[in-house]
PDB file of C-alpha atoms in Angstrom:
ATOM      1  CA  UNK A 193       5.596  18.550  52.882  1.00 65.00           C
ATOM      2  CA  UNK A 194       5.855  18.954  48.971  1.00 81.00           C
ATOM      3  CA  UNK A 195       8.386  21.408  47.546  1.00 91.00           C
ATOM      4  CA  UNK A 196       8.025  23.040  44.052  1.00 96.00           C
ATOM      5  CA  UNK A 197      10.039  24.108  41.307  1.00 97.00           C
ATOM      6  CA  UNK A 198       9.734  26.330  38.450  1.00 97.00           C
ATOM      7  CA  UNK A 199      11.790  25.379  35.079  1.00 98.00           C
ATOM      8  CA  UNK A 200      13.718  28.132  33.759  1.00 98.00           C
ATOM      9  CA  UNK A 201      15.638  28.072  30.252  1.00 98.00           C
ATOM     10  CA  UNK A 202      19.388  28.500  30.866  1.00 98.00           C
ATOM     11  CA  UNK A 203      21.011  28.259  27.119  1.00 98.00           C
ATOM     12  CA  UNK A 204      20.395  27.039  23.590  1.00 97.00           C
ATOM     13  CA  UNK A 205      22.905  25.707  21.588  1.00 98.00           C
ATOM     14  CA  UNK A 206      23.251  24.075  17.894  1.00 97.00           C
ATOM     15  CA  UNK A 207      22.412  20.727  19.383  1.00 98.00           C
ATOM     16  CA  UNK A 208      21.214  21.075  22.966  1.00 98.00           C
ATOM     17  CA  UNK A 209      18.670  23.160  24.807  1.00 98.00           C
ATOM     18  CA  UNK A 210      19.734  23.598  28.492  1.00 98.00           C
ATOM     19  CA  UNK A 211      17.181  24.129  31.319  1.00 98.00           C
ATOM     20  CA  UNK A 212      17.436  24.426  35.058  1.00 98.00           C
ATOM     21  CA  UNK A 213      14.940  24.643  38.021  1.00 98.00           C
ATOM     22  CA  UNK A 214      14.194  27.564  40.567  1.00 98.00           C
ATOM     23  CA  UNK A 215      13.178  26.019  44.080  1.00 98.00           C
ATOM     24  CA  UNK A 216      10.012  27.568  45.576  1.00 95.00           C
ATOM     25  CA  UNK A 217      10.171  31.527  45.084  1.00 94.00           C
ATOM     26  CA  UNK A 218      13.749  31.578  44.134  1.00 96.00           C
ATOM     27  CA  UNK A 219      14.495  33.516  40.920  1.00 96.00           C
ATOM     28  CA  UNK A 220      18.050  32.119  40.811  1.00 98.00           C
ATOM     29  CA  UNK A 221      18.168  28.568  39.276  1.00 98.00           C
ATOM     30  CA  UNK A 222      20.188  25.583  40.871  1.00 98.00           C
ATOM     31  CA  UNK A 223      22.693  26.042  37.879  1.00 98.00           C
ATOM     32  CA  UNK A 224      22.873  29.678  38.314  1.00 98.00           C
ATOM     33  CA  UNK A 225      23.851  29.021  42.196  1.00 98.00           C
ATOM     34  CA  UNK A 226      26.401  26.325  40.950  1.00 98.00           C
ATOM     35  CA  UNK A 227      28.096  28.965  38.712  1.00 98.00           C
ATOM     36  CA  UNK A 228      27.963  31.658  41.416  1.00 98.00           C
ATOM     37  CA  UNK A 229      29.546  29.621  43.940  1.00 97.00           C
ATOM     38  CA  UNK A 230      32.217  27.966  42.013  1.00 98.00           C
ATOM     39  CA  UNK A 231      33.322  30.932  40.009  1.00 97.00           C
ATOM     40  CA  UNK A 232      34.619  31.994  43.280  1.00 93.00           C
ATOM     41  CA  UNK A 233      36.023  28.843  44.657  1.00 92.00           C
ATOM     42  CA  UNK A 234      36.977  26.424  41.870  1.00 96.00           C
ATOM     43  CA  UNK A 235      37.042  28.685  38.964  1.00 97.00           C
ATOM     44  CA  UNK A 236      39.201  26.248  36.686  1.00 96.00           C
ATOM     45  CA  UNK A 237      37.114  23.272  37.562  1.00 97.00           C
ATOM     46  CA  UNK A 238      34.066  25.027  36.769  1.00 98.00           C
ATOM     47  CA  UNK A 239      35.544  26.133  33.607  1.00 97.00           C
ATOM     48  CA  UNK A 240      36.230  22.735  32.430  1.00 97.00           C
ATOM     49  CA  UNK A 241      32.636  21.890  33.036  1.00 98.00           C
ATOM     50  CA  UNK A 242      31.348  24.839  31.180  1.00 98.00           C
ATOM     51  CA  UNK A 243      33.806  23.892  28.279  1.00 98.00           C
ATOM     52  CA  UNK A 244      31.872  20.342  28.360  1.00 98.00           C
ATOM     53  CA  UNK A 245      28.314  22.100  28.390  1.00 98.00           C
ATOM     54  CA  UNK A 246      29.405  24.078  25.233  1.00 98.00           C
ATOM     55  CA  UNK A 247      31.049  21.074  23.453  1.00 98.00           C
ATOM     56  CA  UNK A 248      27.956  18.940  24.018  1.00 98.00           C
ATOM     57  CA  UNK A 249      25.518  21.786  23.166  1.00 98.00           C
ATOM     58  CA  UNK A 250      27.447  22.757  19.835  1.00 98.00           C
ATOM     59  CA  UNK A 251      29.111  19.495  18.462  1.00 98.00           C
ATOM     60  CA  UNK A 252      28.190  16.170  20.070  1.00 98.00           C
ATOM     61  CA  UNK A 253      24.481  16.606  21.353  1.00 98.00           C
ATOM     62  CA  UNK A 254      23.650  15.030  24.852  1.00 98.00           C
ATOM     63  CA  UNK A 255      24.929  11.418  24.143  1.00 98.00           C
ATOM     64  CA  UNK A 256      24.750   9.315  27.099  1.00 97.00           C
ATOM     65  CA  UNK A 257      28.457   8.519  27.189  1.00 97.00           C
ATOM     66  CA  UNK A 258      29.362  12.052  27.673  1.00 97.00           C
ATOM     67  CA  UNK A 259      27.906  11.965  31.132  1.00 98.00           C
ATOM     68  CA  UNK A 260      28.344  10.048  34.365  1.00 97.00           C
ATOM     69  CA  UNK A 261      25.615   7.990  35.421  1.00 96.00           C
ATOM     70  CA  UNK A 262      24.518   9.162  39.050  1.00 96.00           C
ATOM     71  CA  UNK A 263      21.123   7.509  39.436  1.00 94.00           C
ATOM     72  CA  UNK A 264      20.133   6.528  42.878  1.00 94.00           C
ATOM     73  CA  UNK A 265      16.337   6.522  42.613  1.00 92.00           C
ATOM     74  CA  UNK A 266      16.105   7.965  38.925  1.00 93.00           C
ATOM     75  CA  UNK A 267      18.242   8.340  35.925  1.00 94.00           C
ATOM     76  CA  UNK A 268      20.356  11.522  37.253  1.00 97.00           C
ATOM     77  CA  UNK A 269      23.511  12.103  35.670  1.00 98.00           C
ATOM     78  CA  UNK A 270      26.612  14.481  36.020  1.00 98.00           C
ATOM     79  CA  UNK A 271      29.369  16.414  34.320  1.00 98.00           C
ATOM     80  CA  UNK A 272      32.363  16.274  33.452  1.00 97.00           C
ATOM     81  CA  UNK A 273      32.358  12.951  31.925  1.00 96.00           C
ATOM     82  CA  UNK A 274      34.681  10.027  33.137  1.00 93.00           C
ATOM     83  CA  UNK A 275      38.337  10.066  31.447  1.00 89.00           C
ATOM     84  CA  UNK A 276      41.172  12.244  31.682  1.00 88.00           C
ATOM     85  CA  UNK A 277      42.162  11.778  28.201  1.00 87.00           C
ATOM     86  CA  UNK A 278      38.960  13.186  26.863  1.00 88.00           C
ATOM     87  CA  UNK A 279      39.209  16.472  25.231  1.00 91.00           C
ATOM     88  CA  UNK A 280      38.660  19.271  26.783  1.00 93.00           C
ATOM     89  CA  UNK A 281      41.191  18.124  29.517  1.00 90.00           C
ATOM     90  CA  UNK A 282      41.313  19.427  32.962  1.00 94.00           C
ATOM     91  CA  UNK A 283      44.650  20.093  33.971  1.00 92.00           C
ATOM     92  CA  UNK A 284      46.507  21.236  37.383  1.00 90.00           C
ATOM     93  CA  UNK A 285      50.077  22.366  37.431  1.00 89.00           C
ATOM     94  CA  UNK A 286      50.603  21.465  33.701  1.00 90.00           C
ATOM     95  CA  UNK A 287      49.310  17.831  34.125  1.00 92.00           C
ATOM     96  CA  UNK A 288      46.035  16.251  32.905  1.00 94.00           C
ATOM     97  CA  UNK A 289      44.048  15.335  36.067  1.00 93.00           C
ATOM     98  CA  UNK A 290      40.593  13.939  36.840  1.00 94.00           C
ATOM     99  CA  UNK A 291      38.182  16.814  37.805  1.00 96.00           C
ATOM    100  CA  UNK A 292      36.266  16.094  40.908  1.00 97.00           C
ATOM    101  CA  UNK A 293      33.585  18.821  40.598  1.00 98.00           C
ATOM    102  CA  UNK A 294      30.188  17.267  39.694  1.00 98.00           C
ATOM    103  CA  UNK A 295      27.543  19.171  38.116  1.00 98.00           C
ATOM    104  CA  UNK A 296      24.233  16.956  38.558  1.00 98.00           C
ATOM    105  CA  UNK A 297      21.902  16.770  35.561  1.00 98.00           C
ATOM    106  CA  UNK A 298      18.926  15.055  33.721  1.00 98.00           C
ATOM    107  CA  UNK A 299      19.862  14.030  30.019  1.00 98.00           C
ATOM    108  CA  UNK A 300      16.382  14.133  28.929  1.00 98.00           C
ATOM    109  CA  UNK A 301      17.048  13.259  25.495  1.00 98.00           C
ATOM    110  CA  UNK A 302      20.252  14.020  23.090  1.00 98.00           C
ATOM    111  CA  UNK A 303      18.829  17.389  22.587  1.00 98.00           C
ATOM    112  CA  UNK A 304      17.586  18.461  26.303  1.00 98.00           C
ATOM    113  CA  UNK A 305      19.382  18.728  29.415  1.00 98.00           C
ATOM    114  CA  UNK A 306      18.474  20.047  32.695  1.00 98.00           C
ATOM    115  CA  UNK A 307      21.310  21.097  34.902  1.00 98.00           C
ATOM    116  CA  UNK A 308      21.158  21.247  38.424  1.00 98.00           C
ATOM    117  CA  UNK A 309      23.699  22.074  41.235  1.00 98.00           C
ATOM    118  CA  UNK A 310      26.725  20.291  42.604  1.00 98.00           C
ATOM    119  CA  UNK A 311      30.198  20.352  44.439  1.00 98.00           C
ATOM    120  CA  UNK A 312      33.563  18.790  44.753  1.00 98.00           C
ATOM    121  CA  UNK A 313      33.318  15.059  45.305  1.00 98.00           C
ATOM    122  CA  UNK A 314      35.676  13.939  48.076  1.00 97.00           C
ATOM    123  CA  UNK A 315      34.377  10.306  48.299  1.00 97.00           C
ATOM    124  CA  UNK A 316      34.020   7.489  46.233  1.00 95.00           C
ATOM    125  CA  UNK A 317      30.399   7.308  46.493  1.00 96.00           C
ATOM    126  CA  UNK A 318      28.070  10.301  46.184  1.00 97.00           C
ATOM    127  CA  UNK A 319      25.915   9.303  48.986  1.00 96.00           C
ATOM    128  CA  UNK A 320      29.242   9.264  51.308  1.00 97.00           C
ATOM    129  CA  UNK A 321      30.496  12.538  50.350  1.00 98.00           C
ATOM    130  CA  UNK A 322      29.356  15.714  52.432  1.00 98.00           C
ATOM    131  CA  UNK A 323      29.838  17.983  49.891  1.00 98.00           C
ATOM    132  CA  UNK A 324      27.875  16.383  46.942  1.00 98.00           C
ATOM    133  CA  UNK A 325      25.279  14.258  48.630  1.00 98.00           C
ATOM    134  CA  UNK A 326      22.489  16.804  49.014  1.00 98.00           C
ATOM    135  CA  UNK A 327      23.001  17.891  45.340  1.00 98.00           C
ATOM    136  CA  UNK A 328      23.093  14.245  44.228  1.00 98.00           C
ATOM    137  CA  UNK A 329      19.768  13.345  46.346  1.00 97.00           C
ATOM    138  CA  UNK A 330      18.186  16.713  44.987  1.00 98.00           C
ATOM    139  CA  UNK A 331      19.096  15.780  41.416  1.00 98.00           C
ATOM    140  CA  UNK A 332      17.519  12.364  41.843  1.00 98.00           C
ATOM    141  CA  UNK A 333      14.198  13.785  43.280  1.00 97.00           C
ATOM    142  CA  UNK A 334      13.995  16.111  40.483  1.00 98.00           C
ATOM    143  CA  UNK A 335      14.901  13.724  37.778  1.00 98.00           C
ATOM    144  CA  UNK A 336      12.140  11.449  39.169  1.00 97.00           C
ATOM    145  CA  UNK A 337       9.843  14.546  39.211  1.00 97.00           C
ATOM    146  CA  UNK A 338      10.626  15.625  35.775  1.00 98.00           C
ATOM    147  CA  UNK A 339      10.461  11.985  34.446  1.00 97.00           C
ATOM    148  CA  UNK A 340       6.606  12.001  35.828  1.00 97.00           C
ATOM    149  CA  UNK A 341       5.773  15.430  34.541  1.00 98.00           C
ATOM    150  CA  UNK A 342       6.814  14.224  30.945  1.00 98.00           C
ATOM    151  CA  UNK A 343       4.729  11.028  31.580  1.00 97.00           C
ATOM    152  CA  UNK A 344       1.817  13.114  32.717  1.00 97.00           C
ATOM    153  CA  UNK A 345       2.150  15.535  29.882  1.00 97.00           C
ATOM    154  CA  UNK A 346       2.710  18.367  32.219  1.00 97.00           C
ATOM    155  CA  UNK A 347       5.898  18.924  30.115  1.00 98.00           C
ATOM    156  CA  UNK A 348       5.848  18.252  26.512  1.00 97.00           C
ATOM    157  CA  UNK A 349       8.219  17.988  23.619  1.00 97.00           C
ATOM    158  CA  UNK A 350       8.218  20.266  20.665  1.00 96.00           C
ATOM    159  CA  UNK A 351       7.690  18.620  17.090  1.00 96.00           C
ATOM    160  CA  UNK A 352      11.280  17.553  16.746  1.00 96.00           C
ATOM    161  CA  UNK A 353      11.938  16.810  20.486  1.00 96.00           C
ATOM    162  CA  UNK A 354      14.579  19.592  20.579  1.00 96.00           C
ATOM    163  CA  UNK A 355      12.918  21.925  23.191  1.00 97.00           C
ATOM    164  CA  UNK A 356      10.221  21.268  25.967  1.00 98.00           C
ATOM    165  CA  UNK A 357       7.014  23.129  26.690  1.00 96.00           C
ATOM    166  CA  UNK A 358       4.757  23.641  29.688  1.00 96.00           C
ATOM    167  CA  UNK A 359       2.224  25.985  31.128  1.00 94.00           C
ATOM    168  CA  UNK A 360       3.980  29.388  32.195  1.00 89.00           C
ATOM    169  CA  UNK A 361       2.599  28.676  35.556  1.00 92.00           C
ATOM    170  CA  UNK A 362       3.410  25.040  35.903  1.00 96.00           C
ATOM    171  CA  UNK A 363       5.110  24.037  39.102  1.00 96.00           C
ATOM    172  CA  UNK A 364       7.185  20.871  39.324  1.00 96.00           C
ATOM    173  CA  UNK A 365       6.174  19.069  42.498  1.00 94.00           C
ATOM    174  CA  UNK A 366       8.729  16.786  44.225  1.00 93.00           C
TER     175      UNK A 366
END
């Protein structure tokens, strides 16, 4: 059985346009589900990821070193980036710590990022973590489908590759 998703614009910053997807008939995107869930349960960890989204969007652009490689069957990535010394820092009880929340995404190029969903990672490998496994696998499936849609010209770049375009009724099949 095939599942379908619709692309939804999320935010546009100076250097990056962010998108997400809505699965089947859901009006709420995967990224909006991530925000809603973690605003309640992991607000500080979520705010750290949102700070990275803003910083990447306004200052750096979506450079590959700012994303964690999370590919299994496709070139999926995750935020926040590795390294507790990178600013903005995540702190708990006044000390810098690694943020174990993962937001899975697709860095399509330095100007376009698709934000999916994620959770708190509790195992070394995403495949072994009961919290993130389903988000990790879905991100890889969606990344593969989006890459195919680009290859088939169902999704196209604007003239300077800073945004994407597709038919209003386009449904991503995965």
